[in-house]
C-alpha atoms as one frame of an Amber mdcrd trajectory, in Angstrom:
protein
 102.550  94.670 115.685 106.297  93.957 115.889 105.653  90.702 114.034 103.099
  92.135 111.645 105.068  95.258 110.829 108.216  93.288 110.302 106.430  90.946
 107.918 103.095  93.377 108.469  85.357  98.079  94.767  86.908  97.117  90.679
  88.597  98.981  87.866  87.548  97.956  84.375  89.699  98.194  81.317  87.065
 100.405  79.702  85.770 103.835  80.575  82.541 102.524  82.053  81.635 102.013
  85.702  82.076  98.510  87.045  79.942  96.492  89.424  82.342  97.288  92.246
  81.651 100.976  91.965  84.882 102.361  90.482  84.711 104.547  87.408  87.638
 105.200  85.105  87.986 108.956  84.878  89.590 109.037  81.454  89.629 106.670
  78.486  91.451 103.452  79.278  93.463 103.684  76.074  94.970 106.965  77.224
  95.576 105.601  80.734  97.374 102.549  79.379  99.657 104.528  77.069 100.554
 107.489  79.281 103.312 107.567  81.874 102.340 108.866  85.309 104.735 110.681
  87.652 103.957 110.691  91.381 105.689 112.061  94.450 106.272 109.122  96.793
 108.295 109.452 100.007 109.594 112.817  98.887 110.871 111.796  95.480 109.359
 111.734  92.030 108.662 108.286  90.604 107.493 107.681  87.038 105.372 104.673
  86.117 105.390 103.838  82.422 101.956 102.259  82.387  98.926 101.491  84.497
  99.787  98.395  86.559  97.642  95.344  85.925  99.108  92.812  88.384  99.638
  94.629  91.685 100.845  92.705  94.721 100.251  94.196  98.187 101.603  93.477
 101.653  99.451  93.579 104.803  95.821  94.368 105.464  95.799  98.175 105.495
  97.655  98.455 102.193  95.480  95.794 100.585  92.300  97.560 101.673  93.496
 100.846 100.168  93.350  99.060  96.814  89.954  97.525  97.619  88.528 100.881
  98.711  89.464 102.324  95.322  87.799  99.438  93.517  91.050  98.066  92.137
  90.635  94.342  92.769  90.832  93.646  89.034  94.268  95.261  88.971  95.629
  92.940  91.675  97.547  89.680  91.357  97.528  88.923  95.072  98.266  89.982
  98.624 100.277  88.798 101.623  99.039  89.065 105.211  98.706  86.947 108.346
  95.634  84.828 109.020  93.660  87.288 111.127  92.417  90.281 109.152  90.159
  91.348 112.008  86.398  91.810 111.929  85.157  92.261 108.351  81.456  92.638
 109.171  81.418  96.412 108.801  83.956  96.745 106.006  82.292  97.981 102.793
  85.050  96.523 100.573  85.252  93.124 102.289  84.310  91.286  99.073  87.758
  92.059  97.709  89.227  89.299  99.862  87.244  86.724  97.942  88.317  88.076
  94.575  92.089  88.423  94.987  94.556  85.601  95.557  96.082  85.217  99.012
  99.746  84.698  98.144 101.249  84.318 101.612 100.187  84.278 105.239 103.599
  85.606 106.158 105.105  88.336 103.987 106.093  89.124 100.436 109.281  87.688
  98.969 110.953  88.044  95.598 109.817  84.511  94.854 106.100  85.011  95.395
 106.216  88.391  93.652 107.836  86.794  90.602 105.450  83.832  90.722 102.540
  86.289  90.666 104.048  88.041  87.641 103.635  91.322  89.525 104.059  94.592
  87.671 103.851  96.709  90.863 104.584  95.970  94.520 102.707  98.185  96.981
 104.227  97.781 100.439 105.941  99.818 103.146 109.137  99.851 105.125 108.583
  97.184 107.776 105.240  96.538 106.081 106.870  94.247 103.527 110.011  96.083
 102.428 113.011  95.226 104.595 116.722  95.793 104.218 117.846  92.687 106.084
 116.432  90.294 103.507 117.076  92.406 100.435 113.380  92.855  99.672 113.554
  96.531  98.741 112.245  98.786  95.985 115.766  99.025  94.540 116.107  95.237
  94.438 112.727  94.883  92.759 113.585  97.602  90.270 116.574  95.533  89.172
 114.089  92.777  88.373 112.036  95.211  86.325 109.259  95.494  88.928 108.221
  99.010  90.053 107.196  99.763  93.632 105.036 102.187  95.567 105.943 102.818
  99.227 103.228 103.347 101.852 103.619 106.964 102.963 103.133 106.189 106.669
 106.308 104.099 106.436 108.617 106.482 104.550 112.076 106.769 106.111 112.444
 110.238 107.570 116.221 110.406 107.964 116.275 111.146 111.709 117.772 107.737
 112.359 118.462 104.787 110.123 115.087 103.231 110.918 112.818 106.178 111.830
 109.715 106.457 109.699 107.043 109.009 108.845 107.240 112.288 106.940 103.813
 113.868 107.451 100.740 113.684 109.725  99.261 110.177 109.458  95.895 111.080
 107.964  97.649 113.283 105.437  99.665 110.183 104.518  96.420 108.268 103.963
  95.010 111.019 101.773  98.280 111.338  99.838  98.317 107.622  99.019  94.675
 107.546  97.960  95.263 110.571  95.726  98.420 109.075  94.198  96.775 105.731
  93.562  93.788 107.475  92.025  96.070 109.251  89.589  98.095 106.135  88.775
  95.060 103.956  88.063  92.849 106.583  86.465  90.302 106.671  89.272  90.886
 110.234  90.436  87.192 110.913  91.040  86.825 107.816  93.185  89.923 108.768
  95.195  88.779 112.362  95.639  85.357 111.200  96.817  86.901 108.858  99.373
  89.248 111.541 100.685  86.393 114.042 100.941  84.187 111.522 102.765  86.983
 110.553 105.168  87.747 114.203 105.943  84.049 114.823 106.585  83.843 111.857
 108.982  86.891 113.066 110.899  85.649 116.661 111.026  82.341 115.524 112.526
  84.186 113.802 115.369  86.566 116.729 115.848  83.605 119.078 116.255  82.405
 117.063 119.258  85.827 116.696 120.915  86.355 117.857 124.495  87.890 121.271
 125.114  91.682 121.297 125.053  91.988 121.404 128.833  89.689 118.384 129.215
  91.259 116.081 126.628  92.272 112.695 128.061  95.905 111.650 127.728  96.179
 108.413 125.756  98.878 105.749 125.488  98.787 103.313 122.581  99.883  99.839
 123.656 100.795  97.484 120.866 102.857  94.797 122.565 105.880  94.085 124.733
 106.369  93.449 128.419 109.996  94.418 129.061 109.471  97.510 126.906 106.227
  98.644 125.254 105.916  98.995 121.495 103.839 102.085 120.722 103.074 104.914
 118.312 105.010 108.136 117.922 103.717 111.151 116.025 103.963 109.662 112.521
 101.940 106.450 112.916  98.184 106.406 112.423  97.293 106.320 116.175  98.713
 109.833 116.603  95.916 111.444 114.598  93.332 108.832 115.446  93.855 109.854
 119.079  94.082 113.608 118.494  91.116 113.845 116.114  89.078 111.699 118.510
  89.658 114.256 121.253  92.676 112.883 123.106  96.390 113.593 123.394  98.955
 110.968 122.418 101.391 110.891 125.343 104.159 109.895 122.894 103.529 112.804
 120.534 107.113 114.027 120.946 108.577 110.772 119.584 109.528 111.581 115.984
 108.918 108.121 114.576 105.963 105.981 113.573 105.966 102.618 115.408 108.731
 102.285 117.979 109.771 101.058 121.427 109.822 103.267 124.524 110.462 102.666
 128.228 107.787 101.969 130.822 109.201 104.786 132.934 108.154 107.286 130.265
 104.612 105.871 130.316 104.430 106.187 134.100 105.775 109.752 134.014 103.187
 110.826 131.444 100.353 109.162 133.388  97.828 108.435 130.618  94.120 108.605
 131.407  93.354 105.951 128.765  95.277 103.057 127.233  94.325 101.943 123.734
  95.227  98.327 122.962  96.106  97.260 119.433  94.369  93.913 118.947  96.148
  91.377 116.737  98.365  88.350 116.779  98.910  85.501 119.211  98.433  87.615
 122.345  94.771  88.548 122.639  93.483  91.958 123.653  92.157  90.426 126.872
  95.595  89.009 127.686  97.176  92.400 127.033  94.596  94.041 129.267  95.270
  91.603 132.110  98.984  92.295 131.817  98.547  96.065 131.908  96.200  95.958
 134.898  98.522  93.669 136.864 101.934  95.102 135.924 103.289  96.642 139.173
 105.061  99.688 137.645 101.728 100.841 136.185  99.640 100.506 139.340  99.499
 104.282 139.958  98.805 105.229 136.357  95.348 106.776 136.003  94.255 104.524
 133.129  95.094 101.429 135.170  93.566 102.686 138.394  90.268 103.451 136.630
  90.508 100.496 134.195  90.124 102.778 131.196  91.209 100.382 128.460  89.908
 100.683 124.897  90.541  98.157 122.128  90.976  98.790 118.398  91.926  96.302
 115.703  95.365  96.317 114.110  93.949  97.488 110.786  92.261 100.434 112.526
  95.675 101.579 113.730  97.871 101.279 110.658  97.334 103.481 107.623  94.153
 102.150 106.064  90.682 103.224 104.926  89.418 102.089 108.340  91.166 105.005
 110.113  88.195 107.444 110.025  85.893 104.829 111.567  88.469 104.275 114.310
  88.497 108.024 115.003  84.721 107.959 115.434  84.661 104.969 117.778  87.506
 106.223 119.943  85.954 109.697 119.969  82.773 108.370 121.527  84.781 106.655
 124.268  87.024 109.646 124.999  84.035 111.981 125.339  82.638 109.642 127.974
  85.972 109.640 129.821  86.179 113.434 129.705  82.671 113.728 131.169  83.449
 111.279 133.977  86.651 112.956 135.142
């Protein structure tokens, strides 16, 4: 995740439904000529026209566009090689329709080469101060931006991120994108379906006193990289019927100390699967790391694996809630 975060179904031009399932909710001529003002990361941003050549960074952000049927509005995406398992992804065809610009991350150069008229990325999901790839820098080039809400700077520290509960961030971005691209009905239907999926899992969750404590392990051996209260795992865990042991950390993705993990004694460890270190390698490390030997999750080998894209803001979040919910109910019954 440290590497990925640092780096990282169609809309027609007419008012008719397309083969990908998206329907323009108002005449395209009006959409093209009308400015749209959205609230993004706590500030109002006005877009003069409907973007036609959007460039996205990373898998979750890219799939938000695919889920809304906006492949025809995209000029390309950047993401590493491994997108995870696509077999159950209803919008997987988007990957074959949109150009893969980079297997690393977005740069000014590939954005300009793509003739982008909107960059959709997030802080540490594409936007980064150290290289000057920021919304302000792009604005000077005449290229608007939209910032992933999960990644909004929250002002607690220079780098802390997250301004609202993670699933609310997902719903906010879908709603905003629906308004910007004139697919409000499609966005509203997705949000309603996602909320229904999550509510169904929540209804089956263990009683509060029986909820397993869960630690999200992304990476790191000297210090673990994990999720605070503003990254997607927080609500994926809580809606699934668990308690994120790092709920008090007011950040999204961040580093903590192993001593805090030991003190909080999680019943379950969820591994984020991505990158060069496999989930099996991460599991072997956790089960053999001496400081964790008395932790309940390690003693009982309660390790659950989710893909990277399940655990960053993406349209796969509700499915992740359902799968983790099934596992946590089993754990609660066994204890």
